[in-house]
XYZ file of C-alpha atoms in Angstrom:
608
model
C 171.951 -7.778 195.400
C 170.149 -4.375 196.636
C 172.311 -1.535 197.439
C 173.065 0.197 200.384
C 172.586 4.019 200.996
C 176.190 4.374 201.212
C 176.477 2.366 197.836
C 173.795 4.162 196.116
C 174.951 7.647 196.963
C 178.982 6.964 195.815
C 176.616 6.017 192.383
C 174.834 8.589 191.849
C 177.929 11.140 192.280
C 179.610 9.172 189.742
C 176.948 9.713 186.905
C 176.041 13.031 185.029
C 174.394 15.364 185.914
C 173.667 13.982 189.717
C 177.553 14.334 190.117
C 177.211 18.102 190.273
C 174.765 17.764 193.378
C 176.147 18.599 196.415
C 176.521 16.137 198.890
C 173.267 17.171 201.072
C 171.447 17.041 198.161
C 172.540 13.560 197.264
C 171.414 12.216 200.721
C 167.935 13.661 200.263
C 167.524 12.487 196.737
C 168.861 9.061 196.975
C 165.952 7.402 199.112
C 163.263 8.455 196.750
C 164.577 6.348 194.041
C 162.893 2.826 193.582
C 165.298 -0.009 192.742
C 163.627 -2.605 190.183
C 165.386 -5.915 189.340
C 164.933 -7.409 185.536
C 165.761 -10.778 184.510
C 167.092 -11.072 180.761
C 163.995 -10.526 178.549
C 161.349 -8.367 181.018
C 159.768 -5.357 179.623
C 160.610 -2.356 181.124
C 158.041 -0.310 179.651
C 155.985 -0.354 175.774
C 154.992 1.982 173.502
C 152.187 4.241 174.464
C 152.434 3.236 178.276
C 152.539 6.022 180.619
C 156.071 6.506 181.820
C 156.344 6.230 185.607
C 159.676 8.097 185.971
C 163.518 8.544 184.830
C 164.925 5.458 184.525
C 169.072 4.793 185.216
C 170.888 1.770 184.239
C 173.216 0.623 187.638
C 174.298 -2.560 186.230
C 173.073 -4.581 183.339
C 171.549 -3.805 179.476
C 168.608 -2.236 178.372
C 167.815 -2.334 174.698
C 165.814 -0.008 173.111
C 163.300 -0.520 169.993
C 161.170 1.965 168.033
C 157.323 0.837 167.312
C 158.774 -1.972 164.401
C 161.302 -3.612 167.057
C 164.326 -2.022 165.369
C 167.058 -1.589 167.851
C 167.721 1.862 168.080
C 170.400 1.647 171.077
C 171.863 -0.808 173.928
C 172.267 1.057 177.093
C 174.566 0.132 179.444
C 175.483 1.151 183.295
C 175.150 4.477 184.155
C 172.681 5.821 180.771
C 169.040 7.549 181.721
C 166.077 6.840 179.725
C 162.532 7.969 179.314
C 162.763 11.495 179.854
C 161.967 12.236 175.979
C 158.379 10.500 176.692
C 158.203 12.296 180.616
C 158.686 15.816 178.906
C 156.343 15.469 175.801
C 153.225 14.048 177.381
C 154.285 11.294 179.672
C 154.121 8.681 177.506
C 156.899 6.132 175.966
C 157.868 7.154 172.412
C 160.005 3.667 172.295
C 159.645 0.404 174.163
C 162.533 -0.878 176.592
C 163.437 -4.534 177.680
C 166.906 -5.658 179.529
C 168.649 -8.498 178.101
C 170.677 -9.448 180.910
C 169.738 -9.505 184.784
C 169.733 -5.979 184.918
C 169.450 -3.510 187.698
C 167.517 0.214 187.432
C 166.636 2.781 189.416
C 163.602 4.893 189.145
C 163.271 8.362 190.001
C 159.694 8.687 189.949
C 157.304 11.175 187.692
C 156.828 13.680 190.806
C 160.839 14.209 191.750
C 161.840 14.283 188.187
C 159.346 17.378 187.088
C 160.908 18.807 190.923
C 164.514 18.338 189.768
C 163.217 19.923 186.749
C 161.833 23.536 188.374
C 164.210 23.502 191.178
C 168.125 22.256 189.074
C 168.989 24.254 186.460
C 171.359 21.649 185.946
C 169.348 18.690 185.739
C 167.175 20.254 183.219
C 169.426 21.713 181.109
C 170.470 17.935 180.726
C 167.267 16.458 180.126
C 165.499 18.854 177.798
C 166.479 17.873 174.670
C 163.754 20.692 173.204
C 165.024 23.816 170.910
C 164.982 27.157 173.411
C 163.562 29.647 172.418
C 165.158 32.266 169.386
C 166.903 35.036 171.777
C 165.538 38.277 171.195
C 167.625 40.614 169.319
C 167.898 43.019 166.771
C 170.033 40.909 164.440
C 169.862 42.001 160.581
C 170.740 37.986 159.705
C 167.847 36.699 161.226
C 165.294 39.672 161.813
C 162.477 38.934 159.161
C 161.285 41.562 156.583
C 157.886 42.089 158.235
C 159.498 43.220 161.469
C 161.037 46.116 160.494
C 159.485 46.929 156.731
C 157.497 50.227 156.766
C 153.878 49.262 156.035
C 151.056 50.767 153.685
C 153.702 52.558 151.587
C 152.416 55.506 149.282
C 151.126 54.206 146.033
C 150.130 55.894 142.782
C 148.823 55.181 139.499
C 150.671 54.420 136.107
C 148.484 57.267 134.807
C 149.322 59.980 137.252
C 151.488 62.506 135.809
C 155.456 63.478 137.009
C 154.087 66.338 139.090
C 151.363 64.948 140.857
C 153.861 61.835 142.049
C 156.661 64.177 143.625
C 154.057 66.317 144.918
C 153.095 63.369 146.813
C 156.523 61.944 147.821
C 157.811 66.022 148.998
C 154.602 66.009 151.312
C 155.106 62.363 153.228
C 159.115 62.747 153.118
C 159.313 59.739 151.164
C 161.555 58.483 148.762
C 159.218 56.136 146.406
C 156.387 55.733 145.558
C 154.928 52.390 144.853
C 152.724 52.141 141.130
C 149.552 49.652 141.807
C 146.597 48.974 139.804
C 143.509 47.605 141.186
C 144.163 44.998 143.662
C 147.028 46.358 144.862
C 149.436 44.322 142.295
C 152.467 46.307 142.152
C 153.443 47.178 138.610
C 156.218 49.523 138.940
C 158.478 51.691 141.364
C 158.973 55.316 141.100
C 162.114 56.526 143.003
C 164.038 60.060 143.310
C 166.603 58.584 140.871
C 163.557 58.651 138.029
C 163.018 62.098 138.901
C 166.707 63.165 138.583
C 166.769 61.348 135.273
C 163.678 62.776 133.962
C 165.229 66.683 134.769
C 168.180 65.101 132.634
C 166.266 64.536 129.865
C 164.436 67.337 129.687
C 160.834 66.009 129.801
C 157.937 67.623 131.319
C 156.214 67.540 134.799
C 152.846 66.427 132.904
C 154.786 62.835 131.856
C 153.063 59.839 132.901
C 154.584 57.627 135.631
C 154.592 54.616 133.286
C 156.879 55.922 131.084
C 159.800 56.688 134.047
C 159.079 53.966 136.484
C 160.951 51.011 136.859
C 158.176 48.630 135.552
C 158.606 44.937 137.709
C 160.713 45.764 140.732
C 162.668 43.368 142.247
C 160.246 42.370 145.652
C 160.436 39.607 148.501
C 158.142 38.528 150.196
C 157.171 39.268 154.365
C 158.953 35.388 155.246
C 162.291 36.575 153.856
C 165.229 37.615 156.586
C 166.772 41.150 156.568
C 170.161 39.687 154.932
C 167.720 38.728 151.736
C 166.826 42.138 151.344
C 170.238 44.056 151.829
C 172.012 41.331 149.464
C 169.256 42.258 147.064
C 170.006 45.916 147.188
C 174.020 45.296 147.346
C 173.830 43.285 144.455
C 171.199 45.045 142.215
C 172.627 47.965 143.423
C 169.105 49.508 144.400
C 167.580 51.420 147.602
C 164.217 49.682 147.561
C 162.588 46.473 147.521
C 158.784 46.279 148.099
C 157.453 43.615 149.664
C 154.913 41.388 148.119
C 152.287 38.850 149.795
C 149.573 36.834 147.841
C 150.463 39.057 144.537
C 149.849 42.297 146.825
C 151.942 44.828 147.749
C 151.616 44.689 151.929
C 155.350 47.080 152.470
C 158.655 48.170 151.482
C 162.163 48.253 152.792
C 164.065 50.952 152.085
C 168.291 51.774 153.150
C 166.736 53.920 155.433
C 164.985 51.156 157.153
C 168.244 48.841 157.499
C 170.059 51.686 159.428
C 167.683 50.509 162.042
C 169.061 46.947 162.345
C 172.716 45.858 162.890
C 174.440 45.636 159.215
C 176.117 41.843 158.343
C 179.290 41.566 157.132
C 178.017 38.770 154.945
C 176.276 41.676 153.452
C 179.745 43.501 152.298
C 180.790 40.037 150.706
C 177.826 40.099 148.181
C 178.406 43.933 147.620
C 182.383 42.832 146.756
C 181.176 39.858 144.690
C 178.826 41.625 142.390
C 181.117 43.936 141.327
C 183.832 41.490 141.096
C 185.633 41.559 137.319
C 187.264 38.166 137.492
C 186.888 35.197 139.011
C 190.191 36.104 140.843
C 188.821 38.974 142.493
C 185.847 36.919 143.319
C 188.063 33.758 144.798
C 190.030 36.662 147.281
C 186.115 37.562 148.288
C 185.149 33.715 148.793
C 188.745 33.199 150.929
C 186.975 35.238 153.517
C 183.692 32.919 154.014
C 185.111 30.232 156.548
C 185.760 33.389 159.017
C 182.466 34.738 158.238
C 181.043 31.082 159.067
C 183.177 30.989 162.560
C 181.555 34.476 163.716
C 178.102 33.256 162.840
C 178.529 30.214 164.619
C 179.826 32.088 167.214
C 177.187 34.717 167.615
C 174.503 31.831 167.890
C 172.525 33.171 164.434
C 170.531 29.887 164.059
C 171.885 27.376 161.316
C 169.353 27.873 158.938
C 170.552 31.580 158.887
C 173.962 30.772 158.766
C 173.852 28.959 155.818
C 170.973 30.722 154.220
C 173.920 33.842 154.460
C 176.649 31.277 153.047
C 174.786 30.262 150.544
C 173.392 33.676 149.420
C 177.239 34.053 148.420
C 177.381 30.928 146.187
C 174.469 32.808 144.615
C 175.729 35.845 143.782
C 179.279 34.491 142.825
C 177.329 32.286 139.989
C 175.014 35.143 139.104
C 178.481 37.263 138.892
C 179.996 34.786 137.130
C 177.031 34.226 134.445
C 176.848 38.221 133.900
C 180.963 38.068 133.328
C 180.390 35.058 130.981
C 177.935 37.077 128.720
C 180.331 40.016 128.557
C 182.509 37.469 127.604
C 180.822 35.205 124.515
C 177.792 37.674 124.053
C 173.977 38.411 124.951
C 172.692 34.614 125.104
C 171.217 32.881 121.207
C 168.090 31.628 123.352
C 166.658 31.812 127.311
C 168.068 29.843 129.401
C 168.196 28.950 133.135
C 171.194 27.767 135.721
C 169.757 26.163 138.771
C 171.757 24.656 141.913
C 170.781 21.626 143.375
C 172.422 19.601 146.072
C 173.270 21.911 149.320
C 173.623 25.192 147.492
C 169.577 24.049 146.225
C 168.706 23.905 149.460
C 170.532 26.816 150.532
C 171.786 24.424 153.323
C 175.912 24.917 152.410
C 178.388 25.219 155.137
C 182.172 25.359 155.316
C 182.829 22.423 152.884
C 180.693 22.006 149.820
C 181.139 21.220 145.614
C 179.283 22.127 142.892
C 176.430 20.819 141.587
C 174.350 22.376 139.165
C 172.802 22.197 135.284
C 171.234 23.973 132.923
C 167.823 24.398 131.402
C 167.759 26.003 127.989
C 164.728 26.960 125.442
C 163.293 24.541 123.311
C 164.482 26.993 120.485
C 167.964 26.408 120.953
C 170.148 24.313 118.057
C 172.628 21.658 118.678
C 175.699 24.241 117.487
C 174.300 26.599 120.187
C 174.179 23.956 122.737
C 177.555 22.444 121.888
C 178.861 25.874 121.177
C 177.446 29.187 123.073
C 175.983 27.624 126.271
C 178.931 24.843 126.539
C 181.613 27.478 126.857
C 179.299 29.438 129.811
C 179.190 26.335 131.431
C 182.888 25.898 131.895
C 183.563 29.852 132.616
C 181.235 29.560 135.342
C 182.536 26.341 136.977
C 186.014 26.855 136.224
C 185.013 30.532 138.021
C 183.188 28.541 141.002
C 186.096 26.265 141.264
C 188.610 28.796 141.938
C 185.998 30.448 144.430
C 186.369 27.368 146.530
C 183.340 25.295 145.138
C 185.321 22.808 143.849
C 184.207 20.444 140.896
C 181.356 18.052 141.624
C 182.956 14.240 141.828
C 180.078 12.985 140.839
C 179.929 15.961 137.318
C 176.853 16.749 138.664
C 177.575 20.092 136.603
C 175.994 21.865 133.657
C 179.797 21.686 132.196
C 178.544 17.832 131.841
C 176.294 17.344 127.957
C 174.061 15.488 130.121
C 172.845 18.601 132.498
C 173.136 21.553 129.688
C 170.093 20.877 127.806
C 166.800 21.755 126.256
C 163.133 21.588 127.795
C 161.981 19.092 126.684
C 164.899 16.570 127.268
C 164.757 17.423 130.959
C 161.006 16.601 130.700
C 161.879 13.170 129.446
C 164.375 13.007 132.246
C 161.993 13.216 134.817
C 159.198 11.004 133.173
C 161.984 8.484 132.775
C 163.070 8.309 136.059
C 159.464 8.839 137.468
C 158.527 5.536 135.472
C 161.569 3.879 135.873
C 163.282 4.155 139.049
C 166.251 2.143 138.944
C 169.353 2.644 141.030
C 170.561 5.234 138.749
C 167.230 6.971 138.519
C 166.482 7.070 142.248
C 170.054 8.916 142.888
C 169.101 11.467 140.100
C 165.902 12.210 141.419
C 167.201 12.341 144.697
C 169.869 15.211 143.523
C 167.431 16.477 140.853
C 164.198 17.523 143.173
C 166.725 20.108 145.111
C 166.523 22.193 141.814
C 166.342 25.806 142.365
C 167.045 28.819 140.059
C 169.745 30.599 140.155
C 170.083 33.107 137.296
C 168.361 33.262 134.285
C 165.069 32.856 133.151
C 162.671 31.587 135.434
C 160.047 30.473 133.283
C 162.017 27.767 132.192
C 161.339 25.973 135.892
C 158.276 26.807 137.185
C 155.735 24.417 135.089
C 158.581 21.735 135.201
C 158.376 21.630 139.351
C 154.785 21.667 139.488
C 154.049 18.894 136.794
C 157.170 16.789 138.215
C 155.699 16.721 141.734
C 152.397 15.490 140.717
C 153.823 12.844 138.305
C 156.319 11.335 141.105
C 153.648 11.898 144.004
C 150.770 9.680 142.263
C 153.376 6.922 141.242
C 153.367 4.671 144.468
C 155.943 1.730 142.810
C 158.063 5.502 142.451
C 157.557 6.427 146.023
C 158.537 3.184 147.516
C 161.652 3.229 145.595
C 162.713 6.802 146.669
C 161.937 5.521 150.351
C 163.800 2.700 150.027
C 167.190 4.755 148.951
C 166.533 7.368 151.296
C 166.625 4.547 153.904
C 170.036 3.983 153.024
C 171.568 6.754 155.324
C 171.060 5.800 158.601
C 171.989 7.721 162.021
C 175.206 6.568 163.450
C 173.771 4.598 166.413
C 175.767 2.194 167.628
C 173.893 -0.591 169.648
C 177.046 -1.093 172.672
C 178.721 2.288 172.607
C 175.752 4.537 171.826
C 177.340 6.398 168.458
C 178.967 4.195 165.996
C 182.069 5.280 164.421
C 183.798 5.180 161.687
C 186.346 2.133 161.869
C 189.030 2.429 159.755
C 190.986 5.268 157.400
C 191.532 8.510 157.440
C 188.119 9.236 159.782
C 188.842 6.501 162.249
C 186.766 6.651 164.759
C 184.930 10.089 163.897
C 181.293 10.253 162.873
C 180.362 11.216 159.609
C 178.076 14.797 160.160
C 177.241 15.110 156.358
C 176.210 11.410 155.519
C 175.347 10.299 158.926
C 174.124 13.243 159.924
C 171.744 15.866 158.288
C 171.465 13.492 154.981
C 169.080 10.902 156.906
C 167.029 14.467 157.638
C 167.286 15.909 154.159
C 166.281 12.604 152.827
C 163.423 12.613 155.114
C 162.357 15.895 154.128
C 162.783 15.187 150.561
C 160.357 12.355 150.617
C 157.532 14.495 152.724
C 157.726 16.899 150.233
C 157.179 14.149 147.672
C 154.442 12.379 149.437
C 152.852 15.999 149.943
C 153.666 17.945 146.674
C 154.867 20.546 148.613
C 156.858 23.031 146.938
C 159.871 24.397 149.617
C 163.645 23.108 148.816
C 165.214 23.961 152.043
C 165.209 20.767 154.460
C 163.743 22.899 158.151
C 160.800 24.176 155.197
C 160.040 20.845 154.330
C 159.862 19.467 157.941
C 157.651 22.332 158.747
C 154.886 22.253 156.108
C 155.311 18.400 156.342
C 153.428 18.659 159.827
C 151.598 21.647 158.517
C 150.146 18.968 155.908
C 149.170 16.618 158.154
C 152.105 14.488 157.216
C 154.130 14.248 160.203
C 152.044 14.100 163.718
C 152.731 17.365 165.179
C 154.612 15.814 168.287
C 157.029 13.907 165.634
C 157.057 16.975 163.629
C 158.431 18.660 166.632
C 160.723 15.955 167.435
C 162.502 15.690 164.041
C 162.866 19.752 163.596
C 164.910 19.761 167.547
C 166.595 16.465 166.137
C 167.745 18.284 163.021
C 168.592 21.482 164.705
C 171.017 19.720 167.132
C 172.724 17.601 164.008
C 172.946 20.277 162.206
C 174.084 23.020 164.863
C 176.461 20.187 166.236
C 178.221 19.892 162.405
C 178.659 23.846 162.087
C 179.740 24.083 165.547
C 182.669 21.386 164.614
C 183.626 23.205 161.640
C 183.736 26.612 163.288
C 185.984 24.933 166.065
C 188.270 23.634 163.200
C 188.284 27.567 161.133
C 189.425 28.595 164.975
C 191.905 26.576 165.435
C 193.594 27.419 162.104
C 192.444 24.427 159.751
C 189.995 23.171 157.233
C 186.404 22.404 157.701
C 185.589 19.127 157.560
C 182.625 16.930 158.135
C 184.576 14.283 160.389
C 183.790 14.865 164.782
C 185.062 12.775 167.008
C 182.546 11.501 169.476
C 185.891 12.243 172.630
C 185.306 15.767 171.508
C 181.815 15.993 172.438
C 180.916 16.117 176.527
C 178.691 13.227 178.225
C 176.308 15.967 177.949
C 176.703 16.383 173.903
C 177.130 12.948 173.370
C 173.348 12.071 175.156
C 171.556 15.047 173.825
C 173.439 13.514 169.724
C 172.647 10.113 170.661
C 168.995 11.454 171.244
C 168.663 13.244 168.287
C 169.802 10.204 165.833
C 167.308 7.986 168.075
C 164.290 10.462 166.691
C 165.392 10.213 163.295
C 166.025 6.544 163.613
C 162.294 6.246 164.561
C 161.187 8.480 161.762
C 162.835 6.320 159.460
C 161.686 3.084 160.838
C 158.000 4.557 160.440
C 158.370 5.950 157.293
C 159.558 2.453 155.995
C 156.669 0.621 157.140
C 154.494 3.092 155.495
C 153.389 5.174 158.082
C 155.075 8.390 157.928
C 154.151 9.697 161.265
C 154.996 9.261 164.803
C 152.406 9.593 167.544
């Protein structure tokens, strides 16, 4: 039956956000909505048509499909719909039908983009995009480039002593940077070589080669200010040049960080690297849920924040490795300890386990294996254990035979899997192409990454099977309450933000970077050179980077709540925590990833 004015008005003031109108406001707005009646089965709009307006449910059930005619939700009385497709471009990224005599109103294109300039309100509640970074002159999330001094003062390996500090006296200067044609850095020459070479007793007329520091330490212009100071806390230098293309481009100096706010997540690595047990280093790693609750609360960006909490996973295994070779001696061949799983992608948070292996030379004998490199295992995890990393379920650890050994074998592994990818081998891959090098020697990876990437990429039947599992994480939509829960246990009625959550997005990003060969660990990097590659459209690029960011901010944001309020972490939010508000904005962002699934499972890997 249509609705009255009256009826319509004591409506609208019950649902979000028209309930914060004011009552004029309500009586001017409520006449220029349309009222359409739908019997069970009409179309309320397809993919690809061009939206007229904000649609809200008064009474009846819309469902909701992505471009296969998967469900993705079941709205009920009082949800909007189609904004996503009004702010974008105007178009429907889903199709909508009612399945029972349903009745909608529709606030039509021109009032909505009104509501939109002239309520703050109203937008803020239907603009599911990312705003903008806030400016600021934050060391955690400031990049190198935007605060490095460029052009430093270079010299040659040839010049002599004399002619070097001649130069660094007259530009007040520090360094000096040693280049060779091209500008490939080959060395760094710093007022501590001069001191040393006074020590010594050499002469002015010494060549720079012979007191540089040959292969500095360097980052490159994409790393964030907190790279560089860990770098310098834990290496215990003043310096770091940057590098670009295999050219020096700048360099960083403690003089340069005075200029940006200092992170306590800085003083953490300094305390960790010169940690001389792994008790010292567990009092240090006590402190990281606090540091986690002021990032969140600061609003650092959640790839920073657990870029930073990951940078002290890092240093704690580098710390521990160093401690281990005091221990049982210099290494009996090269080796290499890599992370994988969250600390890989440098994605960790308040709750997180180990997992990691180890590469070793092709030189190395079965007594060193089972011997030398077996005990290192266990000092380190038994070290990251007590640091709060506690022992992978799954021994998904180097401490396991399996993940401590040679070359060669680890070749195999990945031609095995690549050629046969059962159950077993999809999980391992899965875990296995978040590899990333830790401490060690690097050599050991880098022709192993490349030649693994091509192998899996050109092996479709390998590719469909890595889809297929990644498929197995899906959002948490649920089709009559909008988020599905949890139903029984310990996590009644919570939603899973780990599994649920930013694993359907990791997995995503996992299998771009597959399809793609592309080369970055972290899940945001993969999303972004995904659509850089031509993988993802850039509209569902866009989509599934705001999608992620909410999921993800929404997860820390829980956990900080829970260091606040005196507990654990945990990955377990309940939906009655979250405001209407949250709860449409989360809903949204598992709809997007829903889709992105659905299209990457029919082979198409991009939404329009």
């Amino acid at each position: 039956m249509p609705l009255s004015h009256t009826d319509l008005i004591r409506f609208l003031a019950s649902v979000h956000p028209y309930d914060s109108f004011g009552a004029e406001r309500l009586e001017e707005l409520a006449p220029r909505f349309r009222l359409i009646e739908l019997a069970p089965g009409a179309s309320v709009y397809r993919i690809g048509d061009r939206l007229e307006g904000l649609y809200v449910l008064h009474h009846g059930e819309v469902e909701v499909c992505d471009d296969n005619g998967i469900p993705l939700s079941l709205l009920g009385p009082r949800n909007s719909f189609g904004e996503r497709g009004l702010i974008r471009d105007g178009l429907a990224a889903t199709s909508a039908h009612a399945t029972a005599p349903t009745l909608l109103l529709l606030l039509p294109r021109a009032e909505f983009d009104r509501l939109m300039r002239e309520e703050p309100r109203f937008a803020r509640f239907f603009d599911r995009r990312r705003p903008a970074p806030r400016p600021g002159t934050d060391l955690a999330s400031a990049r190198i480039d935007s605060f490095m001094a460029p052009s430093p003062r270079t010299c040659r390996a040839e010049a002599s002593v004399a002619e070097a500090a001649r130069l660094m006296r007259e530009a007040h200067i520090s360094c000096l940077c040693v280049t060779e044609d091209g500008g490939r850095l080959t060395g760094i020459l710093t007022l501590r070589d001069l001191a040393r070479l006074l020590a010594e007793g050499r002469t002015p007329d010494t060549p720079v080669a012979e007191i540089m520091t040959a292969d500095p330490l360097s980052l490159p212009p994409t790393a964030i200010g907190a790279d560089v100071l860990h770098l310098m806390m834990e290496h215990r230098i003043g310096h770091v040049p940057i590098i670009e293309a295999g050219r020096l481009i700048g360099i960083v100096t403690q003089t340069d960080l005075t200029r940006v706010q200092a992170l306590s997540s800085a003083e953490l690595v300094a305390t960790l690297a010169r940690a001389e047990s792994g008790a010292e280093m567990a009092r240090t790693t006590a402190r990281i849920p606090r540091l986690l609750g002021q990032l969140v609360a600061g609003g650092t960006r959640h790839e920073v924040t657990t870029r930073l909490i990951t940078d002290l996973a890092d240093t704690a295994t580098r710390r521990l490795l160093a401690l281990a070779e005091v221990t049982f001696g210099p290494p009996p061949v090269p080796y290499l300890w890599l992370a994988c799983g969250s600390q890989g992608r440098q994605e960790q948070t308040g709750v997180s386990d180990q997992d990691n292996c180890l590469i070793l030379s092709d030189e190395v004998s079965e007594e060193q294996k089972t011997g030398y490199f077996a005990d290192l295992a266990a000092f380190v995890s038994d070290g990251l254990d007590a640091c709060g990393y506690f022992y992978c379920p799954g021994e998904m650890m180097a401490t396991n035979p399996r993940w401590c050994q040679p070359l060669r074998t680890w070749r195999q592994y990945f031609a095995g899997w690549i050629a046969r990818p059962d159950p077993e081998a999809q999980m391992l891959a899965s875990v296995m192409f978040d590899l990333r090098p830790i401490g060690g020697d690097q050599r050991l990876f880098d022709g192993l990454q490349a030649e693994t990437l091509r192998a899996a990429a050109t092996n479709s039947i390998f590719v469909a099977h890595m889809i297929a599992n990644s498929l197995k994480h899906t959002p948490p939509l649920g089709l009559l309450r909008g988020l599905a829960t949890i139903r029984s246990g310990e996590h009644r009625n919570t939603i899973d933000m780990k599994h649920a959550g930013v694993v359907p997005v990791v997995d995503l990003g996992r299998i771009y970077a597959l399809q793609g060969q592309l080369t970055p660990v972290g899940t945001r990097a993969r999303l972004e050179a995904a659509t850089a590659a031509g993988l993802l459209s850039g509209s569902g690029g866009r989509d599934l980077l705001d999608a992620y960011d909410l999921i993800a901010e929404t997860r820390l944001a829980h956990q900080a709540a829970q260091i606040r309020a005196g507990g654990r972490p945990d990955n377990y939010l309940s939906p009655a925590d979250l405001s209407d508000f949250e709860r449409s904005h989360l809903r949204d962002a598992f709809v997007v990833v829903k889709t992105l699934q659905s299209a990457l499972g029919q082979g198409k890997g991009m939404l329009s």
